[in-house]
XYZ file of C-alpha atoms in Angstrom:
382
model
C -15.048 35.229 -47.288
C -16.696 33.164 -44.515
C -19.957 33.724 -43.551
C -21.803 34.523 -39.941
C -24.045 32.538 -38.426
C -27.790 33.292 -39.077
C -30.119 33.545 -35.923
C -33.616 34.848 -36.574
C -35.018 36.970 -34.051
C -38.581 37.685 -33.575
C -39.225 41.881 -34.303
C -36.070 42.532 -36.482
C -36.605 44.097 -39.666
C -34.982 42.190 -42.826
C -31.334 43.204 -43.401
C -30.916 43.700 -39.020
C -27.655 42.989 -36.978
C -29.499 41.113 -35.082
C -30.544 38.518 -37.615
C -26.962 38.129 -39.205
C -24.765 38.050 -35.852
C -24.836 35.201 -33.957
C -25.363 36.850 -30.408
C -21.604 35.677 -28.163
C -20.051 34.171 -30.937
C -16.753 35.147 -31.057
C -15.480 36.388 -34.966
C -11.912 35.122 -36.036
C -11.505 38.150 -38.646
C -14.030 40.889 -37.468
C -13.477 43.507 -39.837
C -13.712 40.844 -42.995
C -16.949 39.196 -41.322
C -18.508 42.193 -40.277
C -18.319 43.403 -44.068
C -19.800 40.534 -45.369
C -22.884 40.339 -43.024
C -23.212 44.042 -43.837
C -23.228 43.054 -47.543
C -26.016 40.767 -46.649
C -28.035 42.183 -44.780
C -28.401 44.915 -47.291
C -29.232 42.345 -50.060
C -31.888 41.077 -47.818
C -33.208 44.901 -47.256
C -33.374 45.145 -51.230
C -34.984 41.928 -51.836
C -37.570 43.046 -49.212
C -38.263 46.162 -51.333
C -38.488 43.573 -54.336
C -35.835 44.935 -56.204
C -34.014 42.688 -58.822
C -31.341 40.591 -57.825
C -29.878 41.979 -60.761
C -29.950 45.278 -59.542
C -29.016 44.014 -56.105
C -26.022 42.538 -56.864
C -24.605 44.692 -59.272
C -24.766 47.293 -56.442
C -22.888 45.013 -54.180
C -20.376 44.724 -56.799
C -19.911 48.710 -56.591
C -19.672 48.508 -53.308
C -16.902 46.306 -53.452
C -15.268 48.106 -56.021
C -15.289 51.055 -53.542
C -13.838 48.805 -50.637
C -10.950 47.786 -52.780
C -10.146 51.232 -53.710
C -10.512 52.671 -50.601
C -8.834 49.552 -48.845
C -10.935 50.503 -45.715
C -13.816 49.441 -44.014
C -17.382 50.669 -43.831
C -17.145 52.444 -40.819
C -13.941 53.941 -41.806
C -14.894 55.444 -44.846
C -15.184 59.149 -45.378
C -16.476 61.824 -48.111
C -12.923 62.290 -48.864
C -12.609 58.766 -49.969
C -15.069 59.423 -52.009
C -13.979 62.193 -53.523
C -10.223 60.382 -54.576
C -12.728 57.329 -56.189
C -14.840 59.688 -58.352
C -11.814 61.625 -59.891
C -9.805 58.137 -60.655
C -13.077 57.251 -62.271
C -13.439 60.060 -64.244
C -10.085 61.098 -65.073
C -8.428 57.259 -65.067
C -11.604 55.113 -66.433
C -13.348 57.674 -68.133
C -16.279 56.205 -67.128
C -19.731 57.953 -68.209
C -22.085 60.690 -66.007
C -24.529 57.673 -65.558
C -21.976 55.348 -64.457
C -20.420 57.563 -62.164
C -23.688 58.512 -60.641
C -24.739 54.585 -60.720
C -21.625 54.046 -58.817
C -21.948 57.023 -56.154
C -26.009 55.851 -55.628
C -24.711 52.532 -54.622
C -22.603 53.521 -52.280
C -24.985 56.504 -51.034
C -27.529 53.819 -50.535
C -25.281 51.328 -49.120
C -24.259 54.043 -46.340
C -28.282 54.780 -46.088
C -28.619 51.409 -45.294
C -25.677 50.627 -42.487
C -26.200 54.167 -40.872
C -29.722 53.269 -40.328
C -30.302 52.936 -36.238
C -33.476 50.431 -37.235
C -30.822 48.024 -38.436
C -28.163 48.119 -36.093
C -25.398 48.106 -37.587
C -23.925 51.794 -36.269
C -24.218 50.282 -33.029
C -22.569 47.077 -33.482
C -19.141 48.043 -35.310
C -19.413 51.199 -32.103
C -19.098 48.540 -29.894
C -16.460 46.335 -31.626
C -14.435 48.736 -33.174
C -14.601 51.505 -31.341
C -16.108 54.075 -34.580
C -19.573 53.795 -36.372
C -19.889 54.676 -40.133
C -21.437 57.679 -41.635
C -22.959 58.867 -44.953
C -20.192 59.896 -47.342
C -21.962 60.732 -50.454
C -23.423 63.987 -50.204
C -24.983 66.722 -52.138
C -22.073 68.617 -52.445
C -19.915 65.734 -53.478
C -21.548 63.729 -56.075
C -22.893 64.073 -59.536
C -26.211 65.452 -60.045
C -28.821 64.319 -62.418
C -29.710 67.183 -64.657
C -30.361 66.258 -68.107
C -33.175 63.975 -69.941
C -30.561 62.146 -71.617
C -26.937 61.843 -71.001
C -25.710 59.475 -73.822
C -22.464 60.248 -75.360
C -23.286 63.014 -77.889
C -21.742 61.156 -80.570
C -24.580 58.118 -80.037
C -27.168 58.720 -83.045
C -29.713 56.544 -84.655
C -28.119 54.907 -87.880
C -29.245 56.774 -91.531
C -31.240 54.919 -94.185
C -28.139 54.137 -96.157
C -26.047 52.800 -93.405
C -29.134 50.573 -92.274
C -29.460 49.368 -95.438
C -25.537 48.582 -95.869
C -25.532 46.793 -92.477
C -28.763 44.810 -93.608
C -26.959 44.007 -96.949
C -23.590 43.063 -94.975
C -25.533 40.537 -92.721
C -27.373 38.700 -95.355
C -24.233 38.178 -97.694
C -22.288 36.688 -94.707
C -25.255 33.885 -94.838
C -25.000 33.624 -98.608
C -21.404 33.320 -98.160
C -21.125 30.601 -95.531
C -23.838 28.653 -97.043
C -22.113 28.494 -100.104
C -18.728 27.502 -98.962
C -20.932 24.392 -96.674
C -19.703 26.266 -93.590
C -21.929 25.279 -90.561
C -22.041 28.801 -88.963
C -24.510 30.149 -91.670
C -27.213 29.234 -89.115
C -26.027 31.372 -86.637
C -25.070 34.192 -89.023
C -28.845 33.999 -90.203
C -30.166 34.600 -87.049
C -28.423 36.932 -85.819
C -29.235 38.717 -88.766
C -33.092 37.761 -87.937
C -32.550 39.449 -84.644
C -31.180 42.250 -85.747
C -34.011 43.192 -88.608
C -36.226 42.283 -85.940
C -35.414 44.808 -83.204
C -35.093 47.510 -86.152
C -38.511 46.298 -87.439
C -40.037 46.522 -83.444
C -37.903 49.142 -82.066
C -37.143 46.617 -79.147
C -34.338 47.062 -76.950
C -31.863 44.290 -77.004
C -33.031 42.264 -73.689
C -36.607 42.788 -75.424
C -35.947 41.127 -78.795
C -33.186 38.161 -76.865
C -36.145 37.191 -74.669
C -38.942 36.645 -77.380
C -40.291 33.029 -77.999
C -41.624 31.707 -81.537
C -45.478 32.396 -79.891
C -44.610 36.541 -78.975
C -45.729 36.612 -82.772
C -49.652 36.747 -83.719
C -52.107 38.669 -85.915
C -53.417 41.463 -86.065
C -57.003 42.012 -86.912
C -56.394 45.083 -88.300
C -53.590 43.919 -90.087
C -54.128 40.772 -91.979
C -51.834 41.794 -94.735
C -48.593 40.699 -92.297
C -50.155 37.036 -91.768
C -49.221 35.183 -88.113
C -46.804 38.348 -87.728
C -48.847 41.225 -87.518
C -48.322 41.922 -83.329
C -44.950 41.167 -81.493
C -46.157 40.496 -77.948
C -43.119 41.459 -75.575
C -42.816 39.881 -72.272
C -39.674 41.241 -70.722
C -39.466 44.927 -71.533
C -38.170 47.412 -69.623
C -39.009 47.151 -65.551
C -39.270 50.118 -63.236
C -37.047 50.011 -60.017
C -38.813 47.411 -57.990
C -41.276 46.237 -60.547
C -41.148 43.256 -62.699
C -40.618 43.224 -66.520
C -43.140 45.508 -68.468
C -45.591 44.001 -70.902
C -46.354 45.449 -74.094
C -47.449 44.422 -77.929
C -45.836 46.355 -80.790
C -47.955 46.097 -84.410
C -45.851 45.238 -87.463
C -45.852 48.341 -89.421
C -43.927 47.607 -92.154
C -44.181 44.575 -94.595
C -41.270 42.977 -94.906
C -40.696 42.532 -91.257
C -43.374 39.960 -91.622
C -41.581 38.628 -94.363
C -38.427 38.031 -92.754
C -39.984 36.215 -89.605
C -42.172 34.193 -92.238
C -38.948 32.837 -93.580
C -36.999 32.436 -90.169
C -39.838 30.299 -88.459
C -40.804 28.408 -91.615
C -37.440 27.505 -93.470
C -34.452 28.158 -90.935
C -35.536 27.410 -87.311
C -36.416 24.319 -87.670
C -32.494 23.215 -87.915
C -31.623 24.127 -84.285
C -33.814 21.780 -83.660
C -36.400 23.681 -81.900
C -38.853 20.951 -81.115
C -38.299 21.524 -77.064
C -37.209 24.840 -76.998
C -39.616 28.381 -77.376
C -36.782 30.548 -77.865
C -37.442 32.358 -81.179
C -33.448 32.315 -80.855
C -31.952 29.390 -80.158
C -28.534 29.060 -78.985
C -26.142 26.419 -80.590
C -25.314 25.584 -76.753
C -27.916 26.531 -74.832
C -31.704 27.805 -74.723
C -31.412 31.199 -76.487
C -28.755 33.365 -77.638
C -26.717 35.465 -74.862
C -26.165 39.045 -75.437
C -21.894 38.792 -75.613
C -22.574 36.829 -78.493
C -24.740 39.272 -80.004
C -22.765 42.111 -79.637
C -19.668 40.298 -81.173
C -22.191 39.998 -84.261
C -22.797 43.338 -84.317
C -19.635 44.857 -83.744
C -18.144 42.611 -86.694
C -20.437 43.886 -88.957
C -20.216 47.404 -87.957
C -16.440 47.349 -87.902
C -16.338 45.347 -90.927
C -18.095 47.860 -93.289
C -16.134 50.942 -91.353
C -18.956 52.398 -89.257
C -19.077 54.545 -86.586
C -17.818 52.546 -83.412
C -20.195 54.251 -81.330
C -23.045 52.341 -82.944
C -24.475 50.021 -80.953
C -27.432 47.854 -80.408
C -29.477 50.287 -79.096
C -28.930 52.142 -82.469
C -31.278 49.997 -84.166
C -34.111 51.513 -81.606
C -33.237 54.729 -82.618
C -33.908 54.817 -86.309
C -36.876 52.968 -85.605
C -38.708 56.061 -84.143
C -36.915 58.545 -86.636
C -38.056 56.801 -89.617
C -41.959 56.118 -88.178
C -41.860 60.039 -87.149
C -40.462 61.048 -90.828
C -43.001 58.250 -92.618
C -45.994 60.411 -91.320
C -47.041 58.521 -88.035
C -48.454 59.909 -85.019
C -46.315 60.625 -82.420
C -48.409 58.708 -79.471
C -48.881 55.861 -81.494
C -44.415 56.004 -81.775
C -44.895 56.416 -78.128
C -46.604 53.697 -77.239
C -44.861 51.117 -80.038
C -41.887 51.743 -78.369
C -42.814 51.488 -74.435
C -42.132 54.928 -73.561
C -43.940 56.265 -70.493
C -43.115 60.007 -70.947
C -43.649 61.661 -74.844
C -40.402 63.785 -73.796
C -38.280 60.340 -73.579
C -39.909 59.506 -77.435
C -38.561 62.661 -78.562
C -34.842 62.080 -77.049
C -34.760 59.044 -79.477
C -36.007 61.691 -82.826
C -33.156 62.258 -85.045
C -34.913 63.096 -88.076
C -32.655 64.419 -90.918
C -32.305 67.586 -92.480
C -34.358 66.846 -95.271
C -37.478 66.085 -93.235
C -37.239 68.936 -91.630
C -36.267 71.154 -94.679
C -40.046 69.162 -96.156
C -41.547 69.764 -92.899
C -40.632 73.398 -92.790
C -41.775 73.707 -96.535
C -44.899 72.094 -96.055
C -45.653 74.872 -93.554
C -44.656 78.034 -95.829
C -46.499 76.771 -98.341
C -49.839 75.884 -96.250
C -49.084 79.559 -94.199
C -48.914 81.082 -98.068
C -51.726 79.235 -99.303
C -53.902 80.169 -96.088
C -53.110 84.161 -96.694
C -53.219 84.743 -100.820
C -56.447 81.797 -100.823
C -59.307 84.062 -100.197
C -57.658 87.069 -102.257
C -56.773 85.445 -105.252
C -60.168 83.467 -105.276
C -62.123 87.036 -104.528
C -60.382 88.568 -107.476
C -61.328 85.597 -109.879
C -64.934 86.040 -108.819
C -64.536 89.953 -110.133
């Protein structure tokens, strides 16, 4: 799609008319050009409010999505269009509550944006088409945002066992392909690395992709677990407009140590590392991507027959259950894992039955104890 001409003009707020419309030059396909400055104008609103240009541009791409669909214009878009693109969404694509809300907020702030009289848009397609555009997403026609979580309610944290077989699975794929002289046993012990090390952090999988061989350094408190004893991560999860959240996680358990000992020390130094701080190099390129580790992960799930729904993310999961289960506080869990709110620690909590069968126990007993105590001892004394 061609571009406008850009003409700044003193006063104009980022995203204006005026700075993306060359003032008397004439536009061989309007509607098309129009669109696109429109497009742009609205990246350079979001970039003012320093949002991501990931964010930015996956919203664009929603937007597009919309036009496509709708095959009409901004300005002749209406909440009925809207309406026809959320059911084939739902009922076509089966797409997810959060996707279909992510979908309707970018077009809700997209219309936000171009019905805004500060940037002048409503004005300008007014006086060249003869029509202005509106808000379409409404209230009354969108999906609201009720619930703490809305994951699939078959998404769980993976049991003991089944951590323990996919652990298992990954390691004898190395043995295997280093027996048979098979080059990829590098990158099959790796991305078994990674995927002991986001259990062993609870790190998401951006988190644990982005560390470098220094995120890794003692802990004081902890000299048991050597150089590993605090995972320092750099690129955790940002709030809207923010950029990527700091935070250090403590090893808590002793063979996570032990793996990482063995990574850095025996197997990282054959990519070759000398120039590159990625604690995961990539055969190709700097350091892993994420397609390639969630074809990793999906062989290995699908491989030993578990649950598709599994993902990724499923090795955060188990990572809070099993430090809630093994006795530790539940702000310390809280603040391992980067959560802001204690409510959004407690979405991830999917202790088993057992626990709570010992939990419940624990408190019968102590409630049982705390009643016939004082009795039994006062009838000793007698």
């Amino acid at each position: 799609m061609r571009r406008v001409f850009v003409v700044v003009l003193k006063g104009s707020v980022p995203g204006s008319a005026r700075l993306l419309l060359a003032e008397g030059v004439p536009l061989l396909r309007p509607e098309e050009q129009i669109f696109g400055a429109m497009l742009d104008g609205w990246r350079n609103q979001q970039l003012a409010r320093n949002l991501a240009t990931t964010t930015i541009e996956d919203r664009a791409r929603k937007v597009n999505a919309f036009l496509r669909f709708s095959n009409a214009f901004p300005w002749q878009w209406t909440p009925q269009l809207v309406d026809e693109w959320s059911g084939d969404l739902r009922a076509i694509r089966h797409v997810s509550h959060s996707t279909l809300r992510g979908y309707q907020h970018a077009i809700k702030s997209f219309c936000d944006y171009v019905t805004d009289p500060a940037y002048g848009w409503a004005s300008e397609c007014e006086m060249r088409f003869g029509t202005h555009p509106i808000q379409v997403d409404h209230e009354w026609n969108t999906a609201v945002h009720v619930a703490d979580s809305e994951a699939r309610p078959r998404k769980r944290a993976f049991t003991r066992d089944e951590l323990q077989a996919f652990f298992d699975h990954a390691d004898d794929e190395v043995t295997r392909k280093r027996r048979d002289g098979r080059k990829g046993w590098l990158a099959a012990f790796r991305d078994a690395t990674i995927f002991k090390t986001a259990y062993g952090f609870g790190t998401r999988r951006n988190e644990t992709r982005m560390l470098d061989a220094v995120d890794f350094g003692r802990n004081p408190s902890g000299p048991e677990f050597g150089d590993y004893g605090v995972c320092f991560v750099r690129y955790g999860k940002a709030q809207k407009g923010s950029p990527p959240k700091r935070r250090s996680v403590l090893t808590v358990w002793e063979w996570t140590a032990d793996v990482l000992e063995e990574w850095f020390t025996d197997v990282w130094p054959y990519f070759g590392a000398d120039d590159n701080p990625a604690a995961w190099p990539s055969e190709r390129g700097l350091r892993v991507g994420p397609p390639q580790i969630n074809r990793r992960f999906g062989q290995y799930r699908d491989e030993l027959g578990l649950d598709e729904l599994l993902d990724f993310h499923s090795l955060r999961r188990p990572y809070v259950t099993h430090l809630i289960e093994d006795g530790y506080d539940a702000r310390f869990v809280q603040e391992q894992v980067g959560h802001q709110h204690a409510s959004t620690t407690s979405i991830y909590t999917c202790v088993s039955s057992d626990y709570r069968t010992r939990t419940l126990r624990r408190a019968l007993d102590a409630t049982i104890s705390a009643a016939l105590g004082p009795a039994t001892t006062g009838r000793g004394n007698r």
